Amino acid sequence: MDYKNLKPFPEGFLWGGSSSAYQCEGAWDEDGKSPSVSDTAEIPEGTSDFKVAIDHYHRYKEDIALMAEMGFKEFRFSIAWPRIIPTGDGDVNALGVQHYHDVIDECHKYGIEPVVTLYHFDLPDCLQKRYGGWADRRCIDAFLKYCRVCFEEYGDKVKYFLTINEQNMMVLYQGYRDYKDEKTIWQANHHMLVAQAKAMQMCHEMCDAKIGPAPNITAIYPASSSPLDNLAAMDADQLRNRLFLDTAVFGTYPEALMQWFKERGVAPQTTEEDMKDLANGHPDFIAFNYYGAGCVKYVSQEEGEKLKAEAAQNKDFMTGLMTYPGLGSYVHNKNAVYTPLGMGIDPVGLRITLRQLWERYHLPLIITENGCGVPDELTEDGKVHDDYRIDYLRQHIQACREAITDGVELFGYSPWSAFDLISTHQGITKRYGFIYVNRDEFDLKDLKRIKKDSFYWYQKVCKSNGEDLD
């Protein structure tokens, strides 16, 4: 459907930007913080670690002031679990607790709504070493103890909590790094789902705040009109999307997917109490991250195993992880446009994703990540001209407005990222922010904050409530 007249963004729409603690804070071992699994993970060759990042821990006041200058209505950031409870499930670190009070208060000083992620890829490493992290049920209780501290301390200051960032990415991709076999991966995933549901119940009991999951969700296209490709796209949607949202919203696993797990002997062990907890989770909204739609073709068991073997031999990490023998394999979409670093640019896919989420779950939606990661460079006059980022965001914001006209209830847009930070796989070279941070992979330089052209463009977007996209 093409519209001549689009509905405006609703009054009070939350324009902002996102970050995560381990990618921006630095101060990885200061003020009582213990290492997270992201601190101890193997760093891709040629990229920076997270020990200093962009030093947001010490410079948060400067960064929040810049966000206020842009006109942010919200700032989505995460609290570092190992900063709050360094032993994972023991004593609370008062210095860590106070730091996030200070960050939240600084946001309120400028009228910026804090949107707080409770868990963003930073499980305390001691819990991973002590009993295998999420593979052990004890991690559920540890997470709930940490959540209770957050709700007690910040529940009267924060209106929106997010539970777990991109659980599907942790499970589908990082799970193969952290766990010994596929059955353990799905068991760890189940424990996270139960922990999330119980955390949502706890939030509703302790706070007036709203809470919801924050997976990475995207529409899945079949690679062709082949019936088998269409079936593969349906299966991939269950594995990548519905596994994480049906359980959060409806309290049930997708039926066909669970049958697939059982036939392969990898289904998680569930208890009657687990399923009651899932059914009682009741999120208030869905937050989701979007970077481009997926495209899937069917592969037989034999073809899939061959693809995975070839990927292992060629060290093609992503093809290996994104191929499921007997189900499907992700492929490049020949109709899509890609950035120099291989990220898809698909604003229509965002509109499709928004409609699919709204029509299936009928919960308010907020986009908590969407962005263009490229190696920005300073010009000789000390500026960053990032027209490509402006064009990317303009197209995706337009898609949001089209989805709102379609009837979708969208209440916020928080692109990745508010400022440059350390990308999980490609270091500081892959920059997303409106604010350039002056450092290289291994040369910290002065960490000066520099406003990109997109800073001034997004300032107009925020001020006009999405009307001025020129």
mmCIF file of N, CA, C and O in Angstrom, residues 203-235:
data_model
loop_
_atom_site.group_PDB
_atom_site.id
_atom_site.type_symbol
_atom_site.label_atom_id
_atom_site.label_comp_id
_atom_site.label_asym_id
_atom_site.label_seq_id
_atom_site.Cartn_x
_atom_site.Cartn_y
_atom_site.Cartn_z
ATOM 1 N N CYS A 203 9.023 -7.405 38.346
ATOM 2 C CA CYS A 203 8.908 -5.974 38.062
ATOM 3 C C CYS A 203 7.487 -5.485 38.322
ATOM 4 O O CYS A 203 7.279 -4.437 38.947
ATOM 5 N N HIS A 204 6.503 -6.243 37.873
ATOM 6 C CA HIS A 204 5.104 -5.836 38.069
ATOM 7 C C HIS A 204 4.713 -5.824 39.551
ATOM 8 O O HIS A 204 3.880 -5.015 39.971
ATOM 9 N N GLU A 205 5.325 -6.701 40.327
ATOM 10 C CA GLU A 205 5.043 -6.749 41.761
ATOM 11 C C GLU A 205 5.721 -5.615 42.521
ATOM 12 O O GLU A 205 5.175 -5.105 43.502
ATOM 13 N N MET A 206 6.907 -5.189 42.065
ATOM 14 C CA MET A 206 7.717 -4.248 42.824
ATOM 15 C C MET A 206 7.638 -2.804 42.335
ATOM 16 O O MET A 206 7.939 -1.884 43.106
ATOM 17 N N CYS A 207 7.282 -2.599 41.047
ATOM 18 C CA CYS A 207 7.395 -1.266 40.454
ATOM 19 C C CYS A 207 6.138 -0.895 39.685
ATOM 20 O O CYS A 207 5.320 -1.744 39.352
ATOM 21 N N ASP A 208 6.050 0.387 39.361
ATOM 22 C CA ASP A 208 5.036 0.849 38.424
ATOM 23 C C ASP A 208 5.578 0.847 37.001
ATOM 24 O O ASP A 208 4.881 1.220 36.062
ATOM 25 N N ALA A 209 6.825 0.460 36.838
ATOM 26 C CA ALA A 209 7.473 0.482 35.532
ATOM 27 C C ALA A 209 6.877 -0.561 34.599
ATOM 28 O O ALA A 209 6.271 -1.546 35.027
ATOM 29 N N LYS A 210 7.087 -0.346 33.307
ATOM 30 C CA LYS A 210 6.728 -1.320 32.287
ATOM 31 C C LYS A 210 7.991 -2.082 31.882
ATOM 32 O O LYS A 210 9.101 -1.552 31.970
ATOM 33 N N ILE A 211 7.791 -3.313 31.410
ATOM 34 C CA ILE A 211 8.940 -4.158 31.105
ATOM 35 C C ILE A 211 8.622 -5.041 29.899
ATOM 36 O O ILE A 211 7.467 -5.441 29.691
ATOM 37 N N GLY A 212 9.650 -5.309 29.089
ATOM 38 C CA GLY A 212 9.443 -6.158 27.930
ATOM 39 C C GLY A 212 10.748 -6.756 27.444
ATOM 40 O O GLY A 212 11.832 -6.317 27.836
ATOM 41 N N PRO A 213 10.662 -7.777 26.580
ATOM 42 C CA PRO A 213 11.853 -8.402 26.017
ATOM 43 C C PRO A 213 12.462 -7.523 24.930
ATOM 44 O O PRO A 213 11.809 -6.615 24.413
ATOM 45 N N ALA A 214 13.720 -7.817 24.556
ATOM 46 C CA ALA A 214 14.403 -7.005 23.541
ATOM 47 C C ALA A 214 15.221 -7.878 22.594
ATOM 48 O O ALA A 214 16.442 -7.765 22.534
ATOM 49 N N PRO A 215 14.554 -8.763 21.839
ATOM 50 C CA PRO A 215 15.298 -9.594 20.891
ATOM 51 C C PRO A 215 15.625 -8.845 19.599
ATOM 52 O O PRO A 215 15.157 -7.726 19.371
ATOM 53 N N ASN A 216 16.447 -9.468 18.766
ATOM 54 C CA ASN A 216 16.726 -8.967 17.424
ATOM 55 C C ASN A 216 15.733 -9.651 16.486
ATOM 56 O O ASN A 216 15.804 -10.861 16.285
ATOM 57 N N ILE A 217 14.799 -8.890 15.943
ATOM 58 C CA ILE A 217 13.701 -9.479 15.177
ATOM 59 C C ILE A 217 13.714 -8.932 13.754
ATOM 60 O O ILE A 217 13.979 -7.747 13.532
ATOM 61 N N THR A 218 13.419 -9.806 12.805
ATOM 62 C CA THR A 218 13.375 -9.375 11.426
ATOM 63 C C THR A 218 12.447 -10.265 10.617
ATOM 64 O O THR A 218 12.281 -11.451 10.910
ATOM 65 N N ALA A 219 11.847 -9.685 9.594
ATOM 66 C CA ALA A 219 11.085 -10.469 8.637
ATOM 67 C C ALA A 219 12.021 -11.458 7.941
ATOM 68 O O ALA A 219 13.203 -11.179 7.746
ATOM 69 N N ILE A 220 11.482 -12.605 7.583
ATOM 70 C CA ILE A 220 12.255 -13.631 6.879
ATOM 71 C C ILE A 220 11.623 -13.846 5.502
ATOM 72 O O ILE A 220 10.448 -14.199 5.402
ATOM 73 N N TYR A 221 12.419 -13.632 4.448
ATOM 74 C CA TYR A 221 11.937 -13.827 3.091
ATOM 75 C C TYR A 221 12.354 -15.204 2.579
ATOM 76 O O TYR A 221 13.476 -15.647 2.828
ATOM 77 N N PRO A 222 11.491 -15.874 1.798
ATOM 78 C CA PRO A 222 11.946 -17.057 1.080
ATOM 79 C C PRO A 222 12.843 -16.626 -0.088
ATOM 80 O O PRO A 222 12.591 -15.596 -0.722
ATOM 81 N N ALA A 223 13.882 -17.403 -0.381
ATOM 82 C CA ALA A 223 14.820 -17.046 -1.446
ATOM 83 C C ALA A 223 14.176 -17.118 -2.821
ATOM 84 O O ALA A 223 14.680 -16.508 -3.768
ATOM 85 N N SER A 224 13.075 -17.862 -2.951
ATOM 86 C CA SER A 224 12.368 -17.967 -4.224
ATOM 87 C C SER A 224 10.907 -18.276 -3.937
ATOM 88 O O SER A 224 10.492 -18.380 -2.783
ATOM 89 N N SER A 225 10.149 -18.457 -5.015
ATOM 90 C CA SER A 225 8.742 -18.825 -4.855
ATOM 91 C C SER A 225 8.550 -20.319 -4.655
ATOM 92 O O SER A 225 7.420 -20.803 -4.573
ATOM 93 N N SER A 226 9.648 -21.061 -4.568
ATOM 94 C CA SER A 226 9.568 -22.497 -4.324
ATOM 95 C C SER A 226 8.812 -22.780 -3.031
ATOM 96 O O SER A 226 9.067 -22.143 -2.002
ATOM 97 N N PRO A 227 7.873 -23.737 -3.046
ATOM 98 C CA PRO A 227 7.179 -24.085 -1.803
ATOM 99 C C PRO A 227 8.138 -24.488 -0.683
ATOM 100 O O PRO A 227 7.900 -24.153 0.489
ATOM 101 N N LEU A 228 9.225 -25.181 -1.026
ATOM 102 C CA LEU A 228 10.178 -25.586 0.007
ATOM 103 C C LEU A 228 10.898 -24.377 0.597
ATOM 104 O O LEU A 228 11.173 -24.340 1.798
ATOM 105 N N ASP A 229 11.198 -23.376 -0.229
ATOM 106 C CA ASP A 229 11.811 -22.156 0.296
ATOM 107 C C ASP A 229 10.840 -21.411 1.205
ATOM 108 O O ASP A 229 11.233 -20.820 2.221
ATOM 109 N N ASN A 230 9.579 -21.416 0.847
ATOM 110 C CA ASN A 230 8.576 -20.778 1.704
ATOM 111 C C ASN A 230 8.449 -21.513 3.038
ATOM 112 O O ASN A 230 8.326 -20.882 4.096
ATOM 113 N N LEU A 231 8.489 -22.835 2.993
ATOM 114 C CA LEU A 231 8.448 -23.608 4.230
ATOM 115 C C LEU A 231 9.685 -23.330 5.072
ATOM 116 O O LEU A 231 9.597 -23.173 6.303
ATOM 117 N N ALA A 232 10.846 -23.237 4.412
ATOM 118 C CA ALA A 232 12.082 -22.934 5.132
ATOM 119 C C ALA A 232 12.009 -21.560 5.794
ATOM 120 O O ALA A 232 12.490 -21.368 6.914
ATOM 121 N N ALA A 233 11.386 -20.580 5.112
ATOM 122 C CA ALA A 233 11.240 -19.246 5.699
ATOM 123 C C ALA A 233 10.325 -19.292 6.920
ATOM 124 O O ALA A 233 10.588 -18.621 7.932
ATOM 125 N N MET A 234 9.248 -20.090 6.858
ATOM 126 C CA MET A 234 8.374 -20.257 8.024
ATOM 127 C C MET A 234 9.145 -20.870 9.187
ATOM 128 O O MET A 234 9.035 -20.412 10.343
ATOM 129 N N ASP A 235 9.923 -21.905 8.895
ATOM 130 C CA ASP A 235 10.696 -22.567 9.952
ATOM 131 C C ASP A 235 11.736 -21.624 10.535
ATOM 132 O O ASP A 235 11.955 -21.595 11.758
#
